[in-house]
Short mmCIF file of C-alpha atoms in Angstrom, two decimals:
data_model
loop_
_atom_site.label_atom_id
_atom_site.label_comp_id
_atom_site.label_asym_id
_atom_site.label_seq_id
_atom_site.Cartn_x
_atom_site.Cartn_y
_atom_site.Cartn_z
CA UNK A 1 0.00 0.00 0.00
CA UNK A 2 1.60 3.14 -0.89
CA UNK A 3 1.99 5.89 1.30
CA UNK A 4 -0.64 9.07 1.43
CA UNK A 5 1.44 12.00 -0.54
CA UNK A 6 3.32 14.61 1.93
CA UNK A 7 2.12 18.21 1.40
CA UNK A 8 4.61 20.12 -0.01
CA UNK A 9 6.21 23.07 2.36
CA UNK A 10 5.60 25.40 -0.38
CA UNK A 11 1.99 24.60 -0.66
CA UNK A 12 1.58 25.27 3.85
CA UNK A 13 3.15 28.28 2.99
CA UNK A 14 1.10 29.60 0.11
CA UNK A 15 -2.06 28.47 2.21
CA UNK A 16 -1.09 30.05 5.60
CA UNK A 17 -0.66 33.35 3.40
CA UNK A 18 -4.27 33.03 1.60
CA UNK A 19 -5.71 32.42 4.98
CA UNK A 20 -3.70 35.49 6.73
CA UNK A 21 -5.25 37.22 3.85
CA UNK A 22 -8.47 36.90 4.35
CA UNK A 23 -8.54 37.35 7.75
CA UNK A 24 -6.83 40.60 7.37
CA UNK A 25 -9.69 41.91 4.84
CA UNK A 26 -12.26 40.56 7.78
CA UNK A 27 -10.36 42.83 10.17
CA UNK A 28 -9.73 45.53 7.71
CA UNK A 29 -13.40 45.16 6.32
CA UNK A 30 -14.89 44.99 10.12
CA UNK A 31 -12.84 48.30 11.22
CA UNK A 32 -14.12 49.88 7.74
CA UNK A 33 -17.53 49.34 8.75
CA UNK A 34 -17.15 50.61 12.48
CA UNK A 35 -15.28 53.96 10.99
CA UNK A 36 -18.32 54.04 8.62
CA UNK A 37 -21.13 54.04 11.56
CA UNK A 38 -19.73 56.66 13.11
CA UNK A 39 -22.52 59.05 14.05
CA UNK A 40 -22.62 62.44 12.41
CA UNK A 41 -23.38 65.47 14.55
CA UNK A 42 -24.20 69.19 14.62
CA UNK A 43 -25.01 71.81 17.30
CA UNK A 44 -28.83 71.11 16.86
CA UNK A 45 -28.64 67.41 17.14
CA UNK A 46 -26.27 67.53 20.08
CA UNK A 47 -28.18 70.41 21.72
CA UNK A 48 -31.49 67.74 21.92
CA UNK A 49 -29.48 65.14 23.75
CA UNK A 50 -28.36 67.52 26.10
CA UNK A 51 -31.48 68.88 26.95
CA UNK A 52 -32.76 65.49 27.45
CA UNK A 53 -29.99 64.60 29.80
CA UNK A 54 -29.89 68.25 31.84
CA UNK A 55 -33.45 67.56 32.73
CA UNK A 56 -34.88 70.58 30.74
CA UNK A 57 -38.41 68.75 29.85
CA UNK A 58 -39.21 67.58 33.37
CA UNK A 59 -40.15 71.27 33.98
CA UNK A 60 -40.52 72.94 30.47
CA UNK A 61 -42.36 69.98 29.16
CA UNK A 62 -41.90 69.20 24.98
CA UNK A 63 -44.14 71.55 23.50
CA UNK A 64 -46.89 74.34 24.07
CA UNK A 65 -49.35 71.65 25.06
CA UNK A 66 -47.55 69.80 27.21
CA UNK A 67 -48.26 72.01 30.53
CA UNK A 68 -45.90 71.59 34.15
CA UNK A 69 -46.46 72.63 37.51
CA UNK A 70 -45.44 75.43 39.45
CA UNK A 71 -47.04 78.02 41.80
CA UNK A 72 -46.19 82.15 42.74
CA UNK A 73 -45.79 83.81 45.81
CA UNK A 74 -48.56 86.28 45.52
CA UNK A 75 -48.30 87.54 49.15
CA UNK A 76 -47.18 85.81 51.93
CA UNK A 77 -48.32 82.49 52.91
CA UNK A 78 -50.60 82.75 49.37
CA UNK A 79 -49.46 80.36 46.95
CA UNK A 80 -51.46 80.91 43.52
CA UNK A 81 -50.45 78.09 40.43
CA UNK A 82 -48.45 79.37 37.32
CA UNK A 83 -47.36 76.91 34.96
CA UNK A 84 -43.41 76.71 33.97
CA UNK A 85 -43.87 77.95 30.14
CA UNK A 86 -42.10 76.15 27.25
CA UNK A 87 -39.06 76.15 25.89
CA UNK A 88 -40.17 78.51 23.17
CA UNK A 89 -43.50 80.04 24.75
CA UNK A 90 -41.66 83.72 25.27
CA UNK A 91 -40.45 83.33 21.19
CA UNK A 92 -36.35 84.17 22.80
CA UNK A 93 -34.62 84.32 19.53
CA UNK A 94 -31.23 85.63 20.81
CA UNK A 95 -28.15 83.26 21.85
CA UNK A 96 -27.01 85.21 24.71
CA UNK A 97 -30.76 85.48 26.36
CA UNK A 98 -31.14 81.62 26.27
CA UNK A 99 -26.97 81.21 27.08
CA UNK A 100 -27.67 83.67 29.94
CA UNK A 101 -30.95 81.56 31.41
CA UNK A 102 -29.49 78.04 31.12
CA UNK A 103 -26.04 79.63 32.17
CA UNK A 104 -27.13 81.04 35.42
CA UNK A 105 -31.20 79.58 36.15
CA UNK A 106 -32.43 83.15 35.21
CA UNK A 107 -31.07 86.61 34.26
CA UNK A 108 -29.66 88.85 36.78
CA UNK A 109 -32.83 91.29 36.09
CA UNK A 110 -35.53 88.91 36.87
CA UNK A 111 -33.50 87.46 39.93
CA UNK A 112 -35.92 88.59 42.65
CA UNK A 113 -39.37 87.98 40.40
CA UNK A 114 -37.79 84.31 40.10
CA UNK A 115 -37.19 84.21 43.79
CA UNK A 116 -40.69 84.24 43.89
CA UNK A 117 -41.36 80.84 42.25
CA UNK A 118 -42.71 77.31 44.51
CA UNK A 119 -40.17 75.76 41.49
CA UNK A 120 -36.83 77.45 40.33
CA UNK A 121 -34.51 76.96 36.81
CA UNK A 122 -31.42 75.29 38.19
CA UNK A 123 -28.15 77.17 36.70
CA UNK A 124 -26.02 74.71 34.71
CA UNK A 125 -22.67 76.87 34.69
CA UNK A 126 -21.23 74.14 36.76
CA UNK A 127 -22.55 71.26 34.89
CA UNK A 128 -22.38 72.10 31.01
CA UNK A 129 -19.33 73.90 29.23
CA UNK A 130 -20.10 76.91 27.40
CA UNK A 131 -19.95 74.63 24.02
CA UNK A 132 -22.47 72.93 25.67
CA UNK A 133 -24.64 75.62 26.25
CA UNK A 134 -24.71 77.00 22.76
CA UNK A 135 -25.78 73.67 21.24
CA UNK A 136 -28.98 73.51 23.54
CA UNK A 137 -29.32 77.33 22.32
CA UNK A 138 -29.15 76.13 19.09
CA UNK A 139 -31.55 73.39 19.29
CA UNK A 140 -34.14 75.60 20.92
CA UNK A 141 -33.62 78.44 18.12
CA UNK A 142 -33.74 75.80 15.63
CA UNK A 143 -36.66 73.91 17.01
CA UNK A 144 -38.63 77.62 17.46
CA UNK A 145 -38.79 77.86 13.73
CA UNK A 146 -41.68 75.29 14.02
CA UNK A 147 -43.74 77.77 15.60
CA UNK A 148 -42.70 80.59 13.86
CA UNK A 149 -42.50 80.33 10.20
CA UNK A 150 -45.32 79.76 7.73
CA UNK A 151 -44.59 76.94 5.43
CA UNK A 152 -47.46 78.58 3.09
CA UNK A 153 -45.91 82.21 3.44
CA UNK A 154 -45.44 83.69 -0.26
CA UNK A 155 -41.65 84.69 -0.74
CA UNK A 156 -40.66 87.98 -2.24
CA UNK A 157 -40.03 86.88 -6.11
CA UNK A 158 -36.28 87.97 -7.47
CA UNK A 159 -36.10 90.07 -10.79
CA UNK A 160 -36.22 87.81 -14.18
CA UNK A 161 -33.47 86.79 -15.25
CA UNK A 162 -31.78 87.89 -11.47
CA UNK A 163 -29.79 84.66 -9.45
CA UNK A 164 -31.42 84.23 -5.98
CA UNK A 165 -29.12 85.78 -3.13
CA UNK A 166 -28.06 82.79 -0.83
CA UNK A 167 -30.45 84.19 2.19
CA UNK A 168 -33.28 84.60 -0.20
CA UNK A 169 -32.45 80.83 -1.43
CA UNK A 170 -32.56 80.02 2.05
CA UNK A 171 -35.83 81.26 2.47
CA UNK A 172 -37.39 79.82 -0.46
CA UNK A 173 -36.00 76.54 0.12
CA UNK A 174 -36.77 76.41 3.62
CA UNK A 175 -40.53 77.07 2.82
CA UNK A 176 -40.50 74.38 0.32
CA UNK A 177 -38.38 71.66 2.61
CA UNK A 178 -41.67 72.79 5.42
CA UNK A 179 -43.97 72.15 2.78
CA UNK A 180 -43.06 68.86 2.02
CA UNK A 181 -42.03 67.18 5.26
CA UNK A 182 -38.05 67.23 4.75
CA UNK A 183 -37.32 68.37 8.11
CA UNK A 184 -39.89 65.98 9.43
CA UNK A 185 -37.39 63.03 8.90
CA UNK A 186 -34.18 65.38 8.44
CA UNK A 187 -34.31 67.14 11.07
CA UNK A 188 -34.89 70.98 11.64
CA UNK A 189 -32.66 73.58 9.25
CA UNK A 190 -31.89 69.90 8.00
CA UNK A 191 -29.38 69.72 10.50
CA UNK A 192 -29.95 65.70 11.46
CA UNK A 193 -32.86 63.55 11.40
CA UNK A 194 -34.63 60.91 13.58
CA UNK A 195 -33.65 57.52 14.65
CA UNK A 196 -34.38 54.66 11.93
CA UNK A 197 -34.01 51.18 13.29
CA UNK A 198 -32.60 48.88 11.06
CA UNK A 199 -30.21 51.93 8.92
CA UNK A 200 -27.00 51.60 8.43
CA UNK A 201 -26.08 54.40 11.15
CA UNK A 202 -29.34 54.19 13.20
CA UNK A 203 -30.93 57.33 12.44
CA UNK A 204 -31.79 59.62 9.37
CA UNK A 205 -28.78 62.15 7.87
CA UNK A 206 -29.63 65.20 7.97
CA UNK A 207 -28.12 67.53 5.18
CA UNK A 208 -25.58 69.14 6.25
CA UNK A 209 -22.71 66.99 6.39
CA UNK A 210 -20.48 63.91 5.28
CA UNK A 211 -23.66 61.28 5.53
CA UNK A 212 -25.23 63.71 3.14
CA UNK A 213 -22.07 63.52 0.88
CA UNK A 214 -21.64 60.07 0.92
CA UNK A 215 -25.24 59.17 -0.10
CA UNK A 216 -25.33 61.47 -2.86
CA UNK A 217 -21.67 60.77 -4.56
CA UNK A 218 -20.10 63.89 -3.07
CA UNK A 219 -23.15 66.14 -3.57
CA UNK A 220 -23.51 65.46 -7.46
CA UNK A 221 -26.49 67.34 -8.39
CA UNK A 222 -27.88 64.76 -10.77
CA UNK A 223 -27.74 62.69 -8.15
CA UNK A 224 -29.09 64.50 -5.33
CA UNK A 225 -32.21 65.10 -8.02
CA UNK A 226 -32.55 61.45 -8.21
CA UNK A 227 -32.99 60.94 -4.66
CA UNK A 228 -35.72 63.43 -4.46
CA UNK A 229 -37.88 61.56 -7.91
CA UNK A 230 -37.58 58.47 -6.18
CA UNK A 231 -36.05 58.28 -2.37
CA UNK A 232 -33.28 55.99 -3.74
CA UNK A 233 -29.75 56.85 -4.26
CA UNK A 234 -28.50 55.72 -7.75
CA UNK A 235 -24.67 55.66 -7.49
CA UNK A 236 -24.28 54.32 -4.06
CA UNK A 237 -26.38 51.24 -4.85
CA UNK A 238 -24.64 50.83 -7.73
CA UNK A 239 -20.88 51.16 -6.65
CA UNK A 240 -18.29 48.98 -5.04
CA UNK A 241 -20.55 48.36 -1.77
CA UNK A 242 -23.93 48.44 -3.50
CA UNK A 243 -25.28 45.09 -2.36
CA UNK A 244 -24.43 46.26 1.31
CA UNK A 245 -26.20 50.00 0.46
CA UNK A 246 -29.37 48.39 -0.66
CA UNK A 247 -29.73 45.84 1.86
CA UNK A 248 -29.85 48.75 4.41
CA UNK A 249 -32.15 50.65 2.33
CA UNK A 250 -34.76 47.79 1.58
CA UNK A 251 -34.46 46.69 5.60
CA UNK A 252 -34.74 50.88 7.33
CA UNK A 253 -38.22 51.11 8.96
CA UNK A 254 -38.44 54.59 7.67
CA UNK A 255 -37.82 54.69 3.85
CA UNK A 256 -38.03 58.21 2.19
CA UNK A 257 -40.56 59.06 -0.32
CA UNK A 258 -40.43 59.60 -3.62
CA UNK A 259 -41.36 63.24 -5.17
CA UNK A 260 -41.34 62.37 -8.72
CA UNK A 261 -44.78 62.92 -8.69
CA UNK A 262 -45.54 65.60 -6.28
CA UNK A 263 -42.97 68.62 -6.51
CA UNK A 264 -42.77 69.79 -10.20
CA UNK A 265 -39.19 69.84 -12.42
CA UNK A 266 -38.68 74.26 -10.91
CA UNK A 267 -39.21 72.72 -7.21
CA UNK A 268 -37.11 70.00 -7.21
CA UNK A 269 -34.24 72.20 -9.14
CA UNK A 270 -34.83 74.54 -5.94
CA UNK A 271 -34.94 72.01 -3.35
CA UNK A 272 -31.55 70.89 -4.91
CA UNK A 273 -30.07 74.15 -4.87
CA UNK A 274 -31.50 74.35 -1.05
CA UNK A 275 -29.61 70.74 -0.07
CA UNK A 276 -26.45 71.97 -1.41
CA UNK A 277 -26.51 75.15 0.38
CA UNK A 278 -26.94 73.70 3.30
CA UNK A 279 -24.22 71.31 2.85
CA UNK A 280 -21.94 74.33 1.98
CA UNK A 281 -22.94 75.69 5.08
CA UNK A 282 -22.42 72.86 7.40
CA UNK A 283 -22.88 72.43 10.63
CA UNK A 284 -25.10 75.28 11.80
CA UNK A 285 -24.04 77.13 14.99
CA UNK A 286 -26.44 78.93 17.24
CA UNK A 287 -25.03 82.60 15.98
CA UNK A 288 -25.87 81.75 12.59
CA UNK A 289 -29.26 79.67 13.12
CA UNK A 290 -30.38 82.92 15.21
CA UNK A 291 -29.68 85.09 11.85
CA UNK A 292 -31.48 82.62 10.10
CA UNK A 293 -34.24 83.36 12.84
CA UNK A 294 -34.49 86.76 11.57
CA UNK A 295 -33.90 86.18 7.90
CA UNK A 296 -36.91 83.20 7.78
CA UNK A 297 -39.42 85.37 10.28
CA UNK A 298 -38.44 89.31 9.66
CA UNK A 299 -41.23 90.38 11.91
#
């Protein structure tokens, strides 16, 4: 009986460096993947968690109808109720107002009317960093806009033949984006959306950064114009990682709509012109989201 054959050396070798191989394109592809779900942020989005961890609804509530508790010292040993209003009720539109109320639990000029209260604003100088601060500013300026602009509003035309300025863009585009539920799912000023279970980063990209890039092959127009006719990016299900792109797009709870039939060939140039100003933008600060306050609502 003859003898089973003896793998060659050469042959251990050549498999032990296949095998290294492929585990290092696991590792490689696994770390790709993690740098990939990294979430995106901006002052608005960040300013939302923070609120939610400093507390802020348990006595301002989440909106208008969502009343809390609190009474006045009318005279002494008289208690009479007064609910704590909103985050938004008194319409504060200025950075340094809101910076100066979460900053130090109210102003120095209403220190002795506050005194007054069964329930007192905490100050957070102690417990947020001024950074910190400014993004819950932001968030409340950007989340304001809800109340205060008027999707329907008519916007002052531009001369024929004239290029829209990029605040009256802005405007324009922001009434159209109201009209048809962008920031419902992007988030305010487009400046990040909600969770979406199942997504490839958990929530909905807003427009104003690197998610927004990345979906729409580095802001390509064309493609940006596909997404809005049909709720589908083109290019990224068709490149290198396509198979992985649509997998996450047919599995998201919360698909996006297509407007193919519902915005007509002028809107969705504007809307397009709107997404990539944004993007330009970036990131919105709470100095430049309360100029936008006055540019959107110039009451």
């Amino acid at each position: 009986m003859l003898p089973p054959p003896r793998t060659r050396p050469a042959d251990g070798k050549i498999l032990g460096v296949v095998l290294l191989g492929l585990c290092g394109l696991a590792v490689g592809a696994t770390i790709f993947l993690q740098v990939e779900k990294q979430p995106e942020s901006s002052p608005v989005t960040r300013g939302a968690r923070l609120a939610e961890e400093a507390g802020c609804f348990a006595c301002h509530g989440r909106s208008e109808e969502e009343p809390r508790f609190n009474l006045r010292l009318a005279a002494p040993g008289q208690w009479r109720g007064k609910n704590n209003p909103s985050l938004w009720e008194g319409e504060i539109t200025e950075v340094k107002v809101l910076v100066d109320w979460i900053t130090n639990g109210v102003p120095a000029d209403e220190v002795e009317k506050h005194k007054q209260l069964f329930i007192r604003m905490p100050a957070y100088r102690d417990r947020l960093s001024a950074a910190e601060i400014e993004d819950i500013a932001a968030w409340i300026l950007a989340e304001g806009l809800k109340l205060r602009v008027d999707p329907g509003a008519r916007t002052t035309p531009a001369a024929p033949g004239a290029a829209l300025t990029p605040d009256q863009l802005f405007v324009a585009g922001d009434r159209l984006a109201r009209q048809t539920g962008c920031y419902q799912c992007h988030g305010e000023l487009g400046q990040g959306g909600v969770a979406n279970p199942a997504s490839f980063k958990g929530y909905i990209p807003g427009f104003q950064g690197q998610d927004f890039l990345k979906l729409t092959a580095d802001g390509d127009r064309s493609e940006i114009l596909h997404w809005i006719d049909h709720g589908r990016g083109r290019a990224i299900e068709a490149g290198l990682l396509g198979r992985i792109a649509k997998k996450y797009f047919d599995g998201q709870a919360i698909p996006m709509p297509g407007y193919r039939d519902q915005l007509t060939p002028a809107e969705k140039e504007r809307l397009a012109d709107f997404l990539l100003l944004i993007n330009q933008s970036g990131p919105l600060p709470a100095r430049e989201i309360e100029r936008l306050n006055a540019v959107l609502d110039p009451r």
